[in-house]
Short mmCIF file of C-alpha atoms in Angstrom, two decimals:
data_model
loop_
_atom_site.label_atom_id
_atom_site.label_comp_id
_atom_site.label_asym_id
_atom_site.label_seq_id
_atom_site.Cartn_x
_atom_site.Cartn_y
_atom_site.Cartn_z
CA MET A 1 -17.61 42.52 -82.85
CA ALA A 2 -15.13 41.25 -80.29
CA ASN A 3 -13.77 44.78 -79.82
CA PHE A 4 -17.31 46.10 -79.35
CA THR A 5 -18.04 43.45 -76.70
CA MET A 6 -14.75 44.21 -74.95
CA ASN A 7 -15.46 47.95 -74.98
CA GLU A 8 -18.95 47.32 -73.61
CA LYS A 9 -17.52 45.25 -70.75
CA ILE A 10 -14.95 47.97 -69.98
CA LEU A 11 -17.70 50.61 -70.05
CA ARG A 12 -19.89 48.60 -67.68
CA ARG A 13 -16.97 47.99 -65.33
CA ASN A 14 -16.13 51.70 -65.28
CA GLN A 15 -19.76 52.56 -64.61
CA THR A 16 -19.89 50.03 -61.80
CA LEU A 17 -16.72 51.46 -60.26
CA LEU A 18 -18.05 55.01 -60.61
CA TRP A 19 -21.39 54.30 -58.97
CA SER A 20 -19.69 52.20 -56.28
CA ALA A 21 -17.51 55.21 -55.47
CA VAL A 22 -20.61 57.41 -55.38
CA GLY A 23 -22.30 54.93 -53.02
CA LEU A 24 -19.29 54.86 -50.72
CA GLY A 25 -19.23 58.65 -50.73
CA ILE A 26 -22.90 58.77 -49.75
CA LEU A 27 -22.26 56.29 -46.94
CA PHE A 28 -19.37 58.44 -45.69
CA VAL A 29 -21.56 61.56 -45.70
CA LEU A 30 -24.27 59.65 -43.83
CA TYR A 31 -21.68 58.61 -41.23
CA ILE A 32 -20.54 62.22 -40.79
CA LEU A 33 -24.15 63.37 -40.41
CA SER A 34 -25.21 60.41 -38.25
CA PRO A 35 -26.01 62.53 -35.13
CA VAL A 36 -28.35 64.72 -37.22
CA LEU A 37 -29.84 61.74 -39.05
CA THR A 38 -30.62 59.79 -35.86
CA PRO A 39 -34.28 60.97 -35.60
CA PHE A 40 -34.78 60.19 -39.31
CA MET A 41 -33.32 56.71 -38.84
CA MET A 42 -35.52 56.17 -35.78
CA ALA A 43 -38.62 57.26 -37.69
CA LEU A 44 -37.64 55.01 -40.62
CA ALA A 45 -37.21 51.99 -38.32
CA LEU A 46 -40.55 52.64 -36.61
CA ALA A 47 -42.26 53.10 -39.98
CA TYR A 48 -40.91 49.73 -41.13
CA ILE A 49 -42.29 48.11 -37.96
CA LEU A 50 -45.70 49.80 -38.14
CA SER A 51 -46.29 49.60 -41.91
CA PRO A 52 -47.71 46.01 -41.80
CA GLY A 53 -50.26 47.19 -39.23
CA VAL A 54 -51.24 50.10 -41.44
CA ARG A 55 -51.66 47.77 -44.44
CA TYR A 56 -53.80 45.40 -42.36
CA LEU A 57 -56.09 48.25 -41.25
CA GLU A 58 -56.37 49.38 -44.87
CA ARG A 59 -57.45 45.87 -45.90
CA ILE A 60 -60.39 46.08 -43.49
CA LEU A 61 -61.50 49.30 -45.23
CA ILE A 62 -60.05 51.85 -42.82
CA PRO A 63 -58.72 54.99 -44.59
CA ARG A 64 -54.92 55.18 -44.66
CA TRP A 65 -54.75 58.44 -42.72
CA LEU A 66 -56.88 56.95 -39.96
CA ALA A 67 -54.85 53.72 -39.97
CA VAL A 68 -51.65 55.76 -39.57
CA PHE A 69 -53.22 57.75 -36.74
CA ILE A 70 -54.28 54.55 -34.95
CA MET A 71 -50.85 52.90 -35.24
CA VAL A 72 -48.92 56.01 -34.13
CA THR A 73 -51.31 56.56 -31.20
CA LEU A 74 -50.87 52.91 -30.17
CA LEU A 75 -47.09 53.28 -30.29
CA ILE A 76 -47.16 56.44 -28.17
CA ALA A 77 -49.51 54.76 -25.67
CA ILE A 78 -47.13 51.79 -25.31
CA PHE A 79 -44.16 54.13 -24.80
CA LEU A 80 -46.01 56.20 -22.18
CA GLY A 81 -47.17 53.00 -20.47
CA ILE A 82 -43.57 51.81 -20.11
CA LEU A 83 -42.58 55.21 -18.66
CA LEU A 84 -45.45 55.03 -16.18
CA VAL A 85 -44.07 51.69 -15.01
CA VAL A 86 -40.41 52.68 -14.94
CA ILE A 87 -40.48 56.15 -13.36
CA PRO A 88 -42.57 55.31 -10.24
CA LEU A 89 -40.54 52.13 -9.75
CA LEU A 90 -37.19 53.95 -9.90
CA ARG A 91 -38.44 56.74 -7.64
CA ARG A 92 -39.74 54.25 -5.08
CA GLU A 93 -36.52 52.23 -5.10
CA LEU A 94 -34.39 55.38 -4.79
CA ASN A 95 -36.37 56.65 -1.80
CA LEU A 96 -36.05 53.25 -0.11
CA VAL A 97 -32.30 53.19 -0.79
CA ILE A 98 -31.90 56.60 0.85
CA GLU A 99 -33.91 55.44 3.88
CA GLN A 100 -31.98 52.17 4.25
CA LEU A 101 -28.51 53.62 3.60
CA PRO A 102 -27.66 54.18 7.32
CA ASN A 103 -28.68 50.60 8.13
CA TRP A 104 -26.55 49.21 5.31
CA ILE A 105 -23.56 51.25 6.49
CA ALA A 106 -24.03 49.95 10.04
CA LEU A 107 -24.22 46.34 8.80
CA TYR A 108 -21.12 46.86 6.67
CA ASN A 109 -19.15 48.31 9.61
CA LEU A 110 -20.25 45.41 11.80
CA ASN A 111 -19.79 42.45 9.43
CA TRP A 112 -17.44 43.34 6.58
CA ALA A 113 -15.17 46.18 7.72
CA PRO A 114 -13.34 44.03 10.34
CA ARG A 115 -12.70 41.30 7.75
CA ILE A 116 -11.36 43.80 5.21
CA ASP A 117 -9.15 45.26 7.93
CA ARG A 118 -7.70 41.79 8.63
CA TRP A 119 -7.29 40.84 4.96
CA LEU A 120 -5.90 44.11 3.58
CA GLY A 121 -4.61 45.86 6.68
CA VAL A 122 -6.55 49.08 5.96
CA ASP A 123 -9.20 50.93 7.93
CA SER A 124 -12.41 50.57 5.88
CA GLN A 125 -14.91 51.77 8.47
CA LEU A 126 -17.58 54.09 7.04
CA ASP A 127 -18.73 57.10 9.08
CA THR A 128 -22.47 57.65 8.71
CA ALA A 129 -22.23 61.22 9.99
CA HIS A 130 -19.44 62.03 7.53
CA ILE A 131 -21.39 60.55 4.60
CA ARG A 132 -24.49 62.47 5.67
CA SER A 133 -22.39 65.65 5.85
CA MET A 134 -21.02 65.01 2.36
CA ILE A 135 -24.54 64.55 1.01
CA GLN A 136 -25.68 67.73 2.77
CA ASP A 137 -22.71 69.67 1.34
CA ALA A 138 -23.50 68.32 -2.08
CA LEU A 139 -27.09 69.47 -1.77
CA THR A 140 -26.57 72.88 -0.13
CA GLY A 141 -22.86 73.76 -0.33
CA THR A 142 -20.93 75.68 -2.93
CA ASP A 143 -20.73 72.58 -5.11
CA SER A 144 -24.38 71.74 -4.64
CA LEU A 145 -26.22 69.33 -6.85
CA PHE A 146 -28.37 72.19 -8.06
CA ASN A 147 -25.35 74.23 -9.15
CA THR A 148 -23.81 71.14 -10.73
CA PHE A 149 -27.07 70.43 -12.54
CA VAL A 150 -27.28 74.02 -13.79
CA SER A 151 -23.66 73.86 -15.00
CA TYR A 152 -24.41 70.59 -16.78
CA LEU A 153 -27.43 72.11 -18.47
CA GLN A 154 -25.36 75.07 -19.62
CA SER A 155 -22.56 72.90 -21.03
CA SER A 156 -24.94 70.38 -22.60
CA ALA A 157 -27.58 72.81 -23.84
CA PRO A 158 -27.14 71.98 -27.56
CA THR A 159 -27.40 68.25 -26.89
CA LEU A 160 -30.49 68.67 -24.71
CA ILE A 161 -32.15 70.94 -27.25
CA PHE A 162 -31.44 68.39 -29.98
CA MET A 163 -32.94 65.60 -27.85
CA VAL A 164 -36.10 67.63 -27.16
CA VAL A 165 -36.45 68.58 -30.83
CA SER A 166 -35.90 64.93 -31.84
CA ALA A 167 -38.60 63.77 -29.42
CA PHE A 168 -41.13 65.98 -31.23
CA LEU A 169 -39.63 65.44 -34.69
CA VAL A 170 -39.75 61.63 -34.72
CA PRO A 171 -43.59 61.33 -34.54
CA VAL A 172 -43.97 63.93 -37.32
CA LEU A 173 -41.47 62.12 -39.56
CA LEU A 174 -43.10 58.80 -38.72
CA ILE A 175 -46.53 60.06 -39.82
CA TYR A 176 -45.18 61.36 -43.13
CA LEU A 177 -43.28 58.13 -43.80
CA LEU A 178 -46.30 55.94 -43.07
CA LEU A 179 -48.62 58.06 -45.21
CA ASP A 180 -46.29 57.77 -48.23
CA TRP A 181 -44.59 54.46 -47.42
CA GLU A 182 -45.66 52.72 -50.64
CA LYS A 183 -44.54 55.71 -52.72
CA PHE A 184 -41.11 55.65 -51.04
CA ILE A 185 -40.74 51.94 -51.79
CA SER A 186 -41.71 52.46 -55.45
CA SER A 187 -39.31 55.40 -55.79
CA PHE A 188 -36.49 53.32 -54.32
CA ARG A 189 -37.18 50.50 -56.80
CA GLU A 190 -36.98 52.99 -59.67
CA LEU A 191 -33.48 54.04 -58.57
CA ILE A 192 -32.08 50.50 -58.87
CA PRO A 193 -30.27 49.84 -62.18
CA ARG A 194 -32.41 47.54 -64.29
CA ARG A 195 -29.77 44.82 -64.62
CA PHE A 196 -29.45 44.71 -60.83
CA LEU A 197 -33.19 44.94 -60.13
CA VAL A 198 -33.99 41.22 -59.75
CA PRO A 199 -31.04 40.26 -57.47
CA THR A 200 -31.50 43.45 -55.41
CA VAL A 201 -35.22 42.81 -54.91
CA ARG A 202 -34.49 39.21 -53.91
CA LEU A 203 -31.87 40.40 -51.44
CA LEU A 204 -34.27 42.95 -49.92
CA GLN A 205 -37.00 40.30 -49.71
CA ASP A 206 -34.63 37.99 -47.82
CA ILE A 207 -33.74 40.81 -45.44
CA ASP A 208 -37.42 41.68 -44.98
CA THR A 209 -38.30 38.03 -44.25
CA LEU A 210 -35.49 37.75 -41.71
CA LEU A 211 -36.37 41.01 -39.95
CA ALA A 212 -40.09 40.18 -39.87
CA SER A 213 -39.31 36.78 -38.35
CA PHE A 214 -36.98 38.42 -35.84
CA LEU A 215 -39.53 41.06 -34.79
CA ARG A 216 -42.37 38.55 -34.38
CA GLY A 217 -40.15 36.22 -32.39
CA GLN A 218 -38.74 39.04 -30.27
CA ILE A 219 -42.19 40.32 -29.32
CA SER A 220 -43.29 36.80 -28.36
CA VAL A 221 -40.16 36.30 -26.23
CA MET A 222 -40.68 39.69 -24.54
CA LEU A 223 -44.29 38.91 -23.58
CA ILE A 224 -43.47 35.42 -22.29
CA LEU A 225 -40.52 36.64 -20.21
CA ALA A 226 -42.50 39.60 -18.84
CA PHE A 227 -45.15 37.14 -17.61
CA TYR A 228 -42.51 34.72 -16.28
CA TYR A 229 -40.50 37.28 -14.31
CA SER A 230 -43.66 38.89 -12.91
CA MET A 231 -45.04 35.53 -11.76
CA GLY A 232 -41.68 34.31 -10.44
CA LEU A 233 -41.03 37.42 -8.36
CA THR A 234 -44.67 37.45 -7.16
CA ILE A 235 -44.39 33.85 -5.93
CA ALA A 236 -41.13 34.81 -4.18
CA GLY A 237 -43.01 37.58 -2.34
CA PHE A 238 -41.58 40.73 -3.94
CA ASP A 239 -43.70 43.84 -3.53
CA SER A 240 -42.43 45.27 -6.84
CA ALA A 241 -42.77 41.96 -8.69
CA ILE A 242 -45.02 43.10 -11.54
CA PRO A 243 -43.19 46.39 -12.40
CA ILE A 244 -39.77 44.69 -12.29
CA GLY A 245 -41.01 41.65 -14.21
CA VAL A 246 -42.72 43.67 -16.93
CA LEU A 247 -39.73 46.00 -17.26
CA THR A 248 -37.26 43.11 -17.48
CA GLY A 249 -39.32 41.33 -20.12
CA MET A 250 -39.89 44.45 -22.19
CA LEU A 251 -36.18 45.36 -22.15
CA VAL A 252 -35.05 41.96 -23.41
CA PHE A 253 -34.78 43.48 -26.90
CA ILE A 254 -31.74 45.47 -25.64
CA PRO A 255 -29.05 42.75 -25.64
CA TYR A 256 -27.49 42.17 -22.21
CA LEU A 257 -28.29 45.70 -20.96
CA GLY A 258 -32.02 45.03 -20.50
CA PHE A 259 -31.44 41.87 -18.48
CA MET A 260 -28.75 43.52 -16.34
CA LEU A 261 -31.00 46.49 -15.53
CA GLY A 262 -33.83 44.19 -14.45
CA LEU A 263 -31.43 42.09 -12.38
CA LEU A 264 -30.02 45.16 -10.61
CA LEU A 265 -33.52 46.43 -9.79
CA ALA A 266 -34.49 43.02 -8.43
CA ILE A 267 -31.33 42.88 -6.28
CA PHE A 268 -32.02 46.34 -4.87
CA SER A 269 -35.62 45.36 -4.18
CA SER A 270 -34.50 42.19 -2.37
CA LEU A 271 -32.03 44.11 -0.21
CA LEU A 272 -34.68 46.67 0.71
CA GLN A 273 -37.51 44.22 1.41
CA PHE A 274 -35.95 41.08 2.89
CA ASP A 275 -33.53 40.39 5.71
CA GLY A 276 -30.75 37.88 5.25
CA TYR A 277 -30.04 36.11 1.99
CA TYR A 278 -33.54 34.95 1.06
CA GLY A 279 -34.18 37.79 -1.39
CA LEU A 280 -30.83 37.41 -3.16
CA ILE A 281 -31.29 33.63 -3.46
CA ALA A 282 -34.80 34.14 -4.87
CA VAL A 283 -33.48 36.66 -7.41
CA GLY A 284 -30.70 34.26 -8.41
CA ILE A 285 -33.16 31.39 -8.94
CA VAL A 286 -35.76 33.43 -10.86
CA PHE A 287 -33.31 35.25 -13.11
CA GLY A 288 -31.02 32.26 -13.55
CA PHE A 289 -33.88 30.04 -14.68
CA GLY A 290 -35.13 32.94 -16.83
CA GLN A 291 -31.81 33.02 -18.68
CA VAL A 292 -31.96 29.25 -19.20
CA LEU A 293 -35.56 29.54 -20.40
CA GLU A 294 -34.67 32.30 -22.86
CA GLY A 295 -31.38 30.88 -24.14
CA MET A 296 -32.23 27.18 -24.39
CA PHE A 297 -35.95 27.17 -25.18
CA LEU A 298 -37.55 30.47 -26.21
CA THR A 299 -34.89 31.77 -28.58
CA PRO A 300 -34.26 28.43 -30.38
CA LYS A 301 -37.93 27.40 -30.52
CA ILE A 302 -39.64 30.73 -31.22
CA MET A 303 -36.97 32.63 -33.12
CA GLY A 304 -35.43 29.46 -34.54
CA ASN A 305 -31.86 30.79 -34.51
CA ARG A 306 -32.63 32.34 -37.88
CA ILE A 307 -30.28 35.25 -37.32
CA GLY A 308 -27.34 33.03 -36.38
CA LEU A 309 -25.11 35.82 -35.04
CA HIS A 310 -22.20 34.90 -32.80
CA PRO A 311 -22.26 36.60 -29.35
CA LEU A 312 -18.92 38.29 -30.08
CA PHE A 313 -20.37 39.77 -33.26
CA ILE A 314 -23.42 40.96 -31.31
CA ILE A 315 -21.23 42.74 -28.73
CA LEU A 316 -19.18 44.34 -31.51
CA ALA A 317 -22.37 45.45 -33.27
CA ILE A 318 -23.73 46.99 -30.05
CA PHE A 319 -20.59 49.09 -29.57
CA ALA A 320 -20.33 50.03 -33.26
CA PHE A 321 -23.97 51.08 -33.73
CA GLY A 322 -23.99 52.73 -30.31
CA LYS A 323 -20.95 54.79 -31.32
CA ILE A 324 -22.58 55.89 -34.58
CA PHE A 325 -26.21 56.45 -33.53
CA GLY A 326 -26.04 56.61 -29.72
CA PHE A 327 -28.58 54.76 -27.57
CA PHE A 328 -30.86 54.34 -30.58
CA GLY A 329 -28.02 52.48 -32.28
CA VAL A 330 -27.88 50.03 -29.37
CA LEU A 331 -31.56 49.24 -29.92
CA LEU A 332 -31.00 48.63 -33.63
CA ALA A 333 -27.74 46.68 -33.26
CA ILE A 334 -29.19 43.17 -33.65
CA PRO A 335 -31.76 43.78 -36.45
CA MET A 336 -29.27 45.87 -38.46
CA SER A 337 -26.59 43.24 -37.94
CA ALA A 338 -29.04 40.58 -39.10
CA ALA A 339 -29.72 42.58 -42.27
CA LEU A 340 -25.99 43.04 -42.87
CA SER A 341 -25.43 39.33 -42.31
CA VAL A 342 -27.70 38.57 -45.29
CA VAL A 343 -25.60 40.87 -47.48
CA ILE A 344 -22.34 39.43 -46.15
CA ARG A 345 -23.52 35.87 -46.83
CA ARG A 346 -24.39 36.81 -50.43
CA ILE A 347 -21.00 38.44 -50.92
CA TYR A 348 -19.25 35.44 -49.37
CA ALA A 349 -21.14 33.04 -51.67
CA LYS A 350 -20.17 35.12 -54.70
CA TYR A 351 -16.56 35.15 -53.53
CA ARG A 352 -16.47 31.36 -53.09
CA SER A 353 -17.86 30.83 -56.60
CA SER A 354 -15.67 33.45 -58.28
CA SER A 355 -12.69 32.64 -60.48
CA PHE A 356 -10.52 34.70 -58.13
CA TYR A 357 -11.14 32.08 -55.40
CA THR A 358 -11.38 28.88 -57.45
CA ASN A 359 -8.49 29.42 -59.90
CA ASP A 360 -4.90 28.80 -58.83
#
């Protein structure tokens, strides 16, 4: 009997090691194929976000296919709405920068170039005519922007084709995933070994609770900050207050990058619209208070610090997921890190209670 029990334990251990090796192999293959799998991962993430909305519409007696159509259409409308805010704003700011560039160069030559000459002993004067000539050569010369753009398209054709295909592929994959979401969940449950079913389901439920809390809190923070930045810049007298404010609030979900993009747009807008330092001071006050509002009130009160990730870990996650999945990985860095943190905490708790740790 003892030998039978020992053999059974050895068999289970060998099976665990075998399937662990298989799992690691699958993860390695997924890493190798990560560029190809990016649209599938994006569709999977969007399906996870939209599936509660589909279930809610089903509960009010809307057919599932129609509920999926409504949710996907709403998502596309939000995405197009953001583009309609961003593209005109960037085009307007770029045109104003080009118009104001000679004035900025003249101010630099008058106020800053003499100081740099005294401090560093170098001639830092900028020649407007020379810069204009360089721009003209870039536009019409042998190394024109058009030729450079054509060369870039030729060298990056596979990447561009993949991006275009992905843009059309993601909505199709999203529709299929949402239509059969419950079937996918049931099939995944059937793959879990029965002796691991209960702890695995509990772990997934904890991850789902954490991600749901994060998404609800993040959306609330985005809306509040979009309203705050729009109102703050409007009171300060910015012509582009609402587009910059809405864009800054909506991009808060991209850690650090979203805030920095909004800040840069606000600085450019202040330089183009206001004389002196009023615009820069207003931007500093609005965005500085916005950071205090987000970091000391909104995030702790609304999101409750449930994720509990250290800023260094967040930065590492941004670079790691960005390296694997590109820009889409940057967007998923925090929620994926939060999900991994649940797994790591479980593993750490098991380690602390194991005989390997407690025994001398």
